CSV table of C-alpha atoms and ligand atoms in Angstrom, one decimal:
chain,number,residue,atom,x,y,z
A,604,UNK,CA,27.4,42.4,-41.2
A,605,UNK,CA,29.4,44.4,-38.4
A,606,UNK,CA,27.7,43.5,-34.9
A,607,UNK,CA,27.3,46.4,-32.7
A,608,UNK,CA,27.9,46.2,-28.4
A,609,UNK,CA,23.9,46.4,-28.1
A,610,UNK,CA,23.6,43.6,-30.3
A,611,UNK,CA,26.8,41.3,-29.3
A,612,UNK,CA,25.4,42.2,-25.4
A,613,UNK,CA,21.7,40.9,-26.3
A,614,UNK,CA,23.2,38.1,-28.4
A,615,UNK,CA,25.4,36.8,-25.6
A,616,UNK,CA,22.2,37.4,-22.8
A,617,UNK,CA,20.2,35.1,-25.4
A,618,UNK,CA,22.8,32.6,-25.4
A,619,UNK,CA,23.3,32.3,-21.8
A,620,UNK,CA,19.6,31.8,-21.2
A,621,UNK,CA,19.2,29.3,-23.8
A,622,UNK,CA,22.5,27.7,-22.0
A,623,UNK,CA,20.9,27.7,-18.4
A,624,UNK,CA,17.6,26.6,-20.0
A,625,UNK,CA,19.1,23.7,-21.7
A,626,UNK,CA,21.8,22.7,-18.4
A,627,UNK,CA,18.2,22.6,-15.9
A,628,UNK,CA,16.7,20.2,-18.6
A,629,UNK,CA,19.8,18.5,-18.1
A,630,UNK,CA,19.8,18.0,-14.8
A,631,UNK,CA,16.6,17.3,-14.9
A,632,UNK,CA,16.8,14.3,-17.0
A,633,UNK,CA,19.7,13.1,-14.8
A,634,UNK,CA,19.5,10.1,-12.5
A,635,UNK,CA,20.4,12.8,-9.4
A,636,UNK,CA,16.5,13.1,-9.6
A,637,UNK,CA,16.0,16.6,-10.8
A,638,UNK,CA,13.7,17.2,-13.4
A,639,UNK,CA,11.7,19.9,-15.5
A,640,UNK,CA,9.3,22.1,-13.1
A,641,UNK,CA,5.9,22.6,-13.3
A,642,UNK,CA,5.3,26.2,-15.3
A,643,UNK,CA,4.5,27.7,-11.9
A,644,UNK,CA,7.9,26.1,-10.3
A,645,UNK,CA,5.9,23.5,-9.0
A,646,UNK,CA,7.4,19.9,-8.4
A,647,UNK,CA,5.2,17.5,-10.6
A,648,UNK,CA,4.6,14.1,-8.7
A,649,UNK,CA,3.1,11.8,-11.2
A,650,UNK,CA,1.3,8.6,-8.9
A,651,UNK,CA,0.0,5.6,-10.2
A,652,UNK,CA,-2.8,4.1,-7.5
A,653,UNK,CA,-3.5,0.5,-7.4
A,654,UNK,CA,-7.3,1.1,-7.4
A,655,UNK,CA,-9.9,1.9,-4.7
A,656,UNK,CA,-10.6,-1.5,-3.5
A,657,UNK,CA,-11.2,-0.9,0.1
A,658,UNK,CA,-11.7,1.4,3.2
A,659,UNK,CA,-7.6,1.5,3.4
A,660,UNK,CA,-7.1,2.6,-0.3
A,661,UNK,CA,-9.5,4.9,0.3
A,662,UNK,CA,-7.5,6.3,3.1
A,663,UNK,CA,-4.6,6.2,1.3
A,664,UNK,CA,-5.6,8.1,-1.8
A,665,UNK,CA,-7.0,11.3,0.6
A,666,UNK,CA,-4.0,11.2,2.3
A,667,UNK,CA,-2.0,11.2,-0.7
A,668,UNK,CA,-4.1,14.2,-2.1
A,669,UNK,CA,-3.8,16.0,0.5
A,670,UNK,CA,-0.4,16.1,1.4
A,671,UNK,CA,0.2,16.9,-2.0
A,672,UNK,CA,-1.6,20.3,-2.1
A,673,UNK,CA,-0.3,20.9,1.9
A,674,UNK,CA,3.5,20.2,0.4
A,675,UNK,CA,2.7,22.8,-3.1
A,676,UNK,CA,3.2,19.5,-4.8
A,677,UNK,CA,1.2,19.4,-8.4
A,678,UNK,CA,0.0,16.0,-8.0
A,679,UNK,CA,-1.3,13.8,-11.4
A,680,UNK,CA,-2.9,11.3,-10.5
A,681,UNK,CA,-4.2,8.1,-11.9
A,682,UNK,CA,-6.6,4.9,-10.4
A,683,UNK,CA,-5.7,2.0,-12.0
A,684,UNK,CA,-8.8,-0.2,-11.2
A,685,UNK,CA,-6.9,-3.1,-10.3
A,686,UNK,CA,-5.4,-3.4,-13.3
A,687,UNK,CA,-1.5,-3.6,-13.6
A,688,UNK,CA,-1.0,-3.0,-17.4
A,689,UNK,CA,-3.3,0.2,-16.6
A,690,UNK,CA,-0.6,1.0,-13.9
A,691,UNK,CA,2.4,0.1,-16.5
A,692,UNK,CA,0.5,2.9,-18.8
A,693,UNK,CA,0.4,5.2,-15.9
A,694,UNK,CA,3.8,5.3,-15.8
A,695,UNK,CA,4.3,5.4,-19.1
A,696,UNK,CA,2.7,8.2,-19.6
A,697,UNK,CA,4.1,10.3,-16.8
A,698,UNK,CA,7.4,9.5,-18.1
A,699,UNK,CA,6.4,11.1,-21.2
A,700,UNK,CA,4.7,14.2,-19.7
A,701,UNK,CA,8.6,14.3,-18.2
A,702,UNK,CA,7.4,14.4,-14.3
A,703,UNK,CA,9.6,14.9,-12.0
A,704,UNK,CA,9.5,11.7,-9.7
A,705,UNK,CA,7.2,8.6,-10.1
A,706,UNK,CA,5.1,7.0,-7.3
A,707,UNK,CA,3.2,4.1,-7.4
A,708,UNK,CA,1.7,1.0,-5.2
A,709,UNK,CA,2.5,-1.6,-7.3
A,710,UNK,CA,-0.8,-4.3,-7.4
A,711,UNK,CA,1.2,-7.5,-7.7
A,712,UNK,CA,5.1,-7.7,-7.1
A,713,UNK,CA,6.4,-8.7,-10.2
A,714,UNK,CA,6.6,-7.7,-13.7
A,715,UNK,CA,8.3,-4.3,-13.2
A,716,UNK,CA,11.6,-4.2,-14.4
A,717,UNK,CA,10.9,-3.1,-18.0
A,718,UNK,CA,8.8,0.2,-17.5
A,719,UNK,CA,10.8,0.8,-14.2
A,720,UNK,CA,14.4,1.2,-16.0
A,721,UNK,CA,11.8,3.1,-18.9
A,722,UNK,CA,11.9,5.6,-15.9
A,723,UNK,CA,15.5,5.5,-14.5
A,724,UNK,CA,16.6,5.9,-18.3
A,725,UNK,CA,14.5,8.7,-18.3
A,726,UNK,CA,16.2,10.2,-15.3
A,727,UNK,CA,13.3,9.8,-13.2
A,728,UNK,CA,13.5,8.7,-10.0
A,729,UNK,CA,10.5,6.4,-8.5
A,730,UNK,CA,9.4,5.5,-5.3
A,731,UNK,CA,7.7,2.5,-4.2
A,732,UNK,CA,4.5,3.4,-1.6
A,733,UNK,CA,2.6,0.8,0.0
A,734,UNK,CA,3.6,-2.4,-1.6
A,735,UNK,CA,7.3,-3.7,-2.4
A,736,UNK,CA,8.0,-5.3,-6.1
A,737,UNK,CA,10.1,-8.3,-6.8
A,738,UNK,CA,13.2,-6.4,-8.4
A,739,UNK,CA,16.2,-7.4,-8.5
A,740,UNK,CA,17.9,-4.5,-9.3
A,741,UNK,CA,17.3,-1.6,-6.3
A,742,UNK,CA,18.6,0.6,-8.3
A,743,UNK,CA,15.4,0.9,-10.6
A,744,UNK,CA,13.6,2.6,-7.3
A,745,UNK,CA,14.8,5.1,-5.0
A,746,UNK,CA,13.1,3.8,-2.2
A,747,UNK,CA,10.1,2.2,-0.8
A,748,UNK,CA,8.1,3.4,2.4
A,749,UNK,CA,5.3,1.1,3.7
A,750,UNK,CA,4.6,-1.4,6.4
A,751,UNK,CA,5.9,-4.9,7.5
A,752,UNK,CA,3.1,-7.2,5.8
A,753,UNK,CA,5.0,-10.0,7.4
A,754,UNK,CA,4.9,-8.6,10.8
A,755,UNK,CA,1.1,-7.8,10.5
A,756,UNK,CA,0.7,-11.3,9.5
A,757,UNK,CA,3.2,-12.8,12.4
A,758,UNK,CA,1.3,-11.0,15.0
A,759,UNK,CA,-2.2,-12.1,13.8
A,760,UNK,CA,-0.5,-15.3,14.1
A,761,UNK,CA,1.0,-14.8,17.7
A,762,UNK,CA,-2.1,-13.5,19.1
A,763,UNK,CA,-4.0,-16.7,17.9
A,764,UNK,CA,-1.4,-18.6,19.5
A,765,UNK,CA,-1.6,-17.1,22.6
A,766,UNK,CA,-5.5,-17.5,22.6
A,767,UNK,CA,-5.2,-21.1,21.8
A,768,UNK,CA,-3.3,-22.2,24.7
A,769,UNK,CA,-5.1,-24.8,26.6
A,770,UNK,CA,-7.2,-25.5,23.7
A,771,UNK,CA,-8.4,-29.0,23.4
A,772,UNK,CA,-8.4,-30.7,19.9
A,773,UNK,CA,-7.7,-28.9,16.3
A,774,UNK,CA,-8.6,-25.5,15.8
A,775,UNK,CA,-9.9,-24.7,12.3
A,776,UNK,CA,-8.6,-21.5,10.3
A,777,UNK,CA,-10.0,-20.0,7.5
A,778,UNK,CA,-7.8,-17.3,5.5
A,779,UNK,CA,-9.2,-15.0,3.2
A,780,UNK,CA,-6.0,-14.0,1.3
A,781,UNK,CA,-5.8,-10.1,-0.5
A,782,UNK,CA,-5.2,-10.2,-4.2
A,783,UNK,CA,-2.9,-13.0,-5.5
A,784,UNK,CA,0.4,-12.1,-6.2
A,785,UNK,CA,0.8,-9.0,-4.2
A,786,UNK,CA,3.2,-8.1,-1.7
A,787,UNK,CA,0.7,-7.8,1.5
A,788,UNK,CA,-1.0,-11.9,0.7
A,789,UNK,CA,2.3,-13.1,0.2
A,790,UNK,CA,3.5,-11.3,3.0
A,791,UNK,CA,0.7,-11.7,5.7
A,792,UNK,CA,0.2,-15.8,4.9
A,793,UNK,CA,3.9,-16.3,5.2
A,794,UNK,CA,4.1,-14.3,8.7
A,795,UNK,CA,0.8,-16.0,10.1
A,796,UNK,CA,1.9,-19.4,9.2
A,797,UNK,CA,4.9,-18.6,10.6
A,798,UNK,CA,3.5,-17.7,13.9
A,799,UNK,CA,1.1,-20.9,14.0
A,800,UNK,CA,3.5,-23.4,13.0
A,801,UNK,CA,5.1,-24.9,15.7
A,802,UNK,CA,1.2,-25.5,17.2
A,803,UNK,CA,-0.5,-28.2,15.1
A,804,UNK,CA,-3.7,-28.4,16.5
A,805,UNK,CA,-4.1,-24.5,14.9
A,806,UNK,CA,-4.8,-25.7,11.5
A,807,UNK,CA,-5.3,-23.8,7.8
A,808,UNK,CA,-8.4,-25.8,6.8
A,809,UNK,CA,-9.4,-23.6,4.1
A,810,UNK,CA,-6.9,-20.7,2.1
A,811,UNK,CA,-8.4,-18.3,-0.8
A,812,UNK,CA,-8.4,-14.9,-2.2
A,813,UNK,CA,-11.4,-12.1,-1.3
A,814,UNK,CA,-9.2,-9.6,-3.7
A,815,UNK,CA,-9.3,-7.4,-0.5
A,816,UNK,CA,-13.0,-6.7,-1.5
A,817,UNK,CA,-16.3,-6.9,0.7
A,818,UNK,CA,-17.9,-8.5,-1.8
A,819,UNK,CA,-14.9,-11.0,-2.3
A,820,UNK,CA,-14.7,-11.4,1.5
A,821,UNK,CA,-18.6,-12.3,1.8
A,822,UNK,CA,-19.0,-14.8,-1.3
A,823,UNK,CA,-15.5,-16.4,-0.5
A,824,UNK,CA,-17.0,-17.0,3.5
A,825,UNK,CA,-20.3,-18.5,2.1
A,826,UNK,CA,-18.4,-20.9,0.2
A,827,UNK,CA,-15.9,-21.6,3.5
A,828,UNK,CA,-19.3,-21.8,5.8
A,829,UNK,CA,-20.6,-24.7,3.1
A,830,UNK,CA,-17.7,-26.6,2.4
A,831,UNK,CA,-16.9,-26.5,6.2
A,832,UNK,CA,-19.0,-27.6,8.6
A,833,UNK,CA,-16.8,-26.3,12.0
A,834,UNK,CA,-15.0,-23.4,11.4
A,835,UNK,CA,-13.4,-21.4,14.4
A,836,UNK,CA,-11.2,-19.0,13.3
A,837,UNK,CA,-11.2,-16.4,10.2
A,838,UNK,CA,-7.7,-14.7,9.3
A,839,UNK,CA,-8.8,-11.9,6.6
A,840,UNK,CA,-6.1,-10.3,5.0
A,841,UNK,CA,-8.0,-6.8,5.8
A,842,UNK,CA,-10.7,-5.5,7.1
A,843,UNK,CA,-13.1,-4.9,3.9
A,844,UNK,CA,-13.1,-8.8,3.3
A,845,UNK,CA,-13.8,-9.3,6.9
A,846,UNK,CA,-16.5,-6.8,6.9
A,847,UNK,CA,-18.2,-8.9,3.9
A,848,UNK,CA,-17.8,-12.4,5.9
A,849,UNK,CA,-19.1,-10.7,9.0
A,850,UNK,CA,-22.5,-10.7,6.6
A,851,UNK,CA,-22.0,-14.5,4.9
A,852,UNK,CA,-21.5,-15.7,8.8
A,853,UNK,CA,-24.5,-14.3,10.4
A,854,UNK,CA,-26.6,-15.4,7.6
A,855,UNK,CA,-25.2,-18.8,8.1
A,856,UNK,CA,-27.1,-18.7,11.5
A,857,UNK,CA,-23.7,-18.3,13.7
A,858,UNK,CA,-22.6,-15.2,15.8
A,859,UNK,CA,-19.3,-13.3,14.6
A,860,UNK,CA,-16.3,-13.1,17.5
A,861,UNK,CA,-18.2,-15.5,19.3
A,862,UNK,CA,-18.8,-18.5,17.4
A,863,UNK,CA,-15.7,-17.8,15.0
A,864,UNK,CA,-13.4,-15.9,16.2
A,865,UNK,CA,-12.1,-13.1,13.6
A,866,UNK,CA,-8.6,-11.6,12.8
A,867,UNK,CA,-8.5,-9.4,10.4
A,868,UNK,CA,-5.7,-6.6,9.4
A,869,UNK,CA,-5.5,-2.7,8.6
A,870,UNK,CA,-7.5,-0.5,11.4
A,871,UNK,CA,-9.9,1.0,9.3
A,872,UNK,CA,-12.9,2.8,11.1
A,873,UNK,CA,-15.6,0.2,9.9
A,874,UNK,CA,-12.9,-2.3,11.1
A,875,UNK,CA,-12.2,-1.0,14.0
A,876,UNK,CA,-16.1,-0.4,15.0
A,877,UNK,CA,-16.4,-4.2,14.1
A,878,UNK,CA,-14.1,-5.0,17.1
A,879,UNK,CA,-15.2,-2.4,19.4
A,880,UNK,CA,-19.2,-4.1,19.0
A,881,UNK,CA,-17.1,-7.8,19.6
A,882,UNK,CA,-17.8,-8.9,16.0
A,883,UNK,CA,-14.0,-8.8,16.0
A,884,UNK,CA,-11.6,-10.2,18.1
A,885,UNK,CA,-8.3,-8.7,16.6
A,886,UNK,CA,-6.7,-6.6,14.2
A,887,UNK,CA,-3.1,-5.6,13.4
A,888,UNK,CA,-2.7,-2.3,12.1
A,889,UNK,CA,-1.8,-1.4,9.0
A,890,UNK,CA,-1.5,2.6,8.3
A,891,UNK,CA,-2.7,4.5,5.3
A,892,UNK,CA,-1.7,7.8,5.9
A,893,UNK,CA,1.4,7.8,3.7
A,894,UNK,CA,0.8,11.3,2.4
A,895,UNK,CA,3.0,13.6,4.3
A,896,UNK,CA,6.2,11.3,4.5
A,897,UNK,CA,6.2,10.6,0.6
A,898,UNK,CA,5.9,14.0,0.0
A,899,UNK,CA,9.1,15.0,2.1
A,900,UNK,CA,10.4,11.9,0.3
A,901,UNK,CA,9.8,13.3,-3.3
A,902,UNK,CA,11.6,16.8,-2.1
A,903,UNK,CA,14.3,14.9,-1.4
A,904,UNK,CA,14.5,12.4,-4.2
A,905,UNK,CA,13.7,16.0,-6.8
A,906,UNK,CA,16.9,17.6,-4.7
A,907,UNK,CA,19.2,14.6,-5.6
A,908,UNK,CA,19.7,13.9,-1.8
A,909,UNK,CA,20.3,10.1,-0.6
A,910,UNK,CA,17.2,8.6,1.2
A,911,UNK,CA,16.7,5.5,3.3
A,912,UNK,CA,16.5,2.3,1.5
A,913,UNK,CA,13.6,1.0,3.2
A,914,UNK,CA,11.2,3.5,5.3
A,915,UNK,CA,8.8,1.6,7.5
A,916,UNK,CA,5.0,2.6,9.0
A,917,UNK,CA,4.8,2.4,12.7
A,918,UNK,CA,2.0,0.6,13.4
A,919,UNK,CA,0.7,-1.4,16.8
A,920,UNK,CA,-2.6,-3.9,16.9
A,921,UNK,CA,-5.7,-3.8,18.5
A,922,UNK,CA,-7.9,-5.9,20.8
A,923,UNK,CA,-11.3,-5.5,21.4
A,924,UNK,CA,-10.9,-2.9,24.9
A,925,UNK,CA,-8.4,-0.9,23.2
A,926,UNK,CA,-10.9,-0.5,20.2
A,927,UNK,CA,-13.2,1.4,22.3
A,928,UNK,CA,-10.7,3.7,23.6
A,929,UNK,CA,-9.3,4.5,20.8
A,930,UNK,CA,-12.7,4.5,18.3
A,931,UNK,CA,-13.8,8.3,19.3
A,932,UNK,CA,-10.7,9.8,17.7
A,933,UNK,CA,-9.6,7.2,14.9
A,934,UNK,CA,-8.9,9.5,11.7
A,935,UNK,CA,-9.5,7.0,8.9
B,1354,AHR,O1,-1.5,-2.8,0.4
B,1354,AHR,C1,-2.2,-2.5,1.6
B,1354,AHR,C2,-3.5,-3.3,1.5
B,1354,AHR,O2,-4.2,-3.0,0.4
B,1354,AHR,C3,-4.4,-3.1,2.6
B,1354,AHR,O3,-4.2,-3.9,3.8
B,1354,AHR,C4,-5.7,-3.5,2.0
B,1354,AHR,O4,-6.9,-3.1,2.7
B,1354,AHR,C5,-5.5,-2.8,0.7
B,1354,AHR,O5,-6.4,-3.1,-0.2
């Protein structure tokens, strides 16, 4: 059949569009870090949350949420409850809904590599929030914005120190550690013990997980409190598990910051109105509010541009003084 202009025109306009259709799915498949849009041209950010175990995830997952809807980021989102093959099927599935770029605040370090290259293969680029994993291939992960657990642990550690001096005979720690294998207990126990080590009389007596948790902090304290009969300092890996040992230590009949002194990490309000009453006596800051810079991150990462390696939180610690000043307009 002879093909007229009209229909050799329309024929060649159906062409190109199927050709521009097919070179954006392309690209967006690519490791350059495009990918399909959302219908409404949206960028689709699929994150995979470690769970809600604490007044810092908590944090974490509003500011995520909302920096998401202030970027016109369509955001999917999934909690997964502390569980890491829930996370691995997170990402799983966001790879086959064909996001555009992967998030995720990996529970434990390892045990990554095979659904991480699942995403690069699938031209997806991901970005590590929050907590680092044990790869060694960088390239599986664009990048990876968080803080310095080790820092937040060395400075625990150097405030102790500095508290110490003059102290008489061995000082007894207690360490409540976050949940086993992830990056911020590995992280914060290697930096305190770092700090303390050159002073022997500041001693580890006692070293065990509170999962982060209230609950874990309090029943892991009770057990300390009986196994231990002088106990002067607590390190707790974050505020929520001192918050719990706060309770297990006055039921034991002794008074919080006084008696034992307490360390704890992260800033959260509860923790922070802890050390402002003196039931504290330090905390090193650890920010949630990761929101706004992982969005700009995932505009960047979607456009194909070249971020930083490594993007740290500033963060600063807290005694009890500054708690009070800076209580009244805490955000989280
Ligand atoms: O990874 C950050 C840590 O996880 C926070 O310090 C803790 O509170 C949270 O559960």
């Amino acid at each position: 059949m002879r093909t007229t202009g009209i229909t050799r025109r329309r024929a060649v306009a159906v062409l190109t569009a199927t050709l521009l259709a097919a070179g954006t799915a392309a690209c967006g498949n690519s490791d350059t870090g495009g990918g399909p849009a959302a219908d409404d041209g949206k960028i689709v950010l699929g994150f995979a949350q470690v769970g809600a175990e604490s007044g810092w995830r908590t944090a974490n997952t509003i500011s995520i949420k909302d920096a998401a809807a202030e970027a016109g980021i369509e955001l999917k989102f999934d909690d997964a409850q502390q569980k890491q093959e829930n996370q691995i099927k997170a990402i799983r599935n966001f790879i086959q809904q064909k996001v555009d770029v992967i998030a995720f605040s990996p529970k434990v370090e390892s045990g990554w590599d095979t659904v991480l290259k699942e995403a690069k293969d699938a031209g997806i680029p991901v970005i590590l929030t929050d907590r680092a994993v044990d790869s060694a291939d960088k390239t599986l992960y664009k990048t990876f914005i968080g803080s310095d657990f080790v820092k937040e642990g060395r400075l625990s550690g150097e405030w102790l120190v500095e508290q110490s001096k003059g102290a008489t005979g061995t000082v007894n720690i207690v360490e409540l550690q976050g949940t086993t294998g992830s990056a911020p207990a590995n992280d914060r126990k290697e930096g305190f013990a770092e700090a303390i080590k050159a002073n022997p009389n500041l001693k580890i007596i006692a070293s065990q997980t509170g999962e982060f948790t209230r609950a874990g902090g309090k029943a892991v304290m009770e057990q300390f409190l009986k196994a231990n009969p002088k106990i002067d300092v607590l390190f707790a890996h974050n505020d929520d598990m001192g918050l719990g040992a706060l309770e297990a230590i006055t039921a034991a009949g002794k008074t919080p910051g006084k008696d034992i002194t307490i360390i704890t990490v992260d800033a959260v309000k509860d923790g922070m109105q802890a050390l402002a009453d003196g039931k504290f006596n330090f905390i090193a800051e650890c920010s949630p509010l990761l929101g706004p810079q992982l969005m700009d991150l995932v505009k960047k990462v979607h456009a194909g541009e070249t971020v930083p390696a490594r993007i740290l939180t500033e963060e600063t610690t807290f005694t009890q003084e500054q708690a009070k000043e800076v209580l009244p307009t805490r955000k989280y």
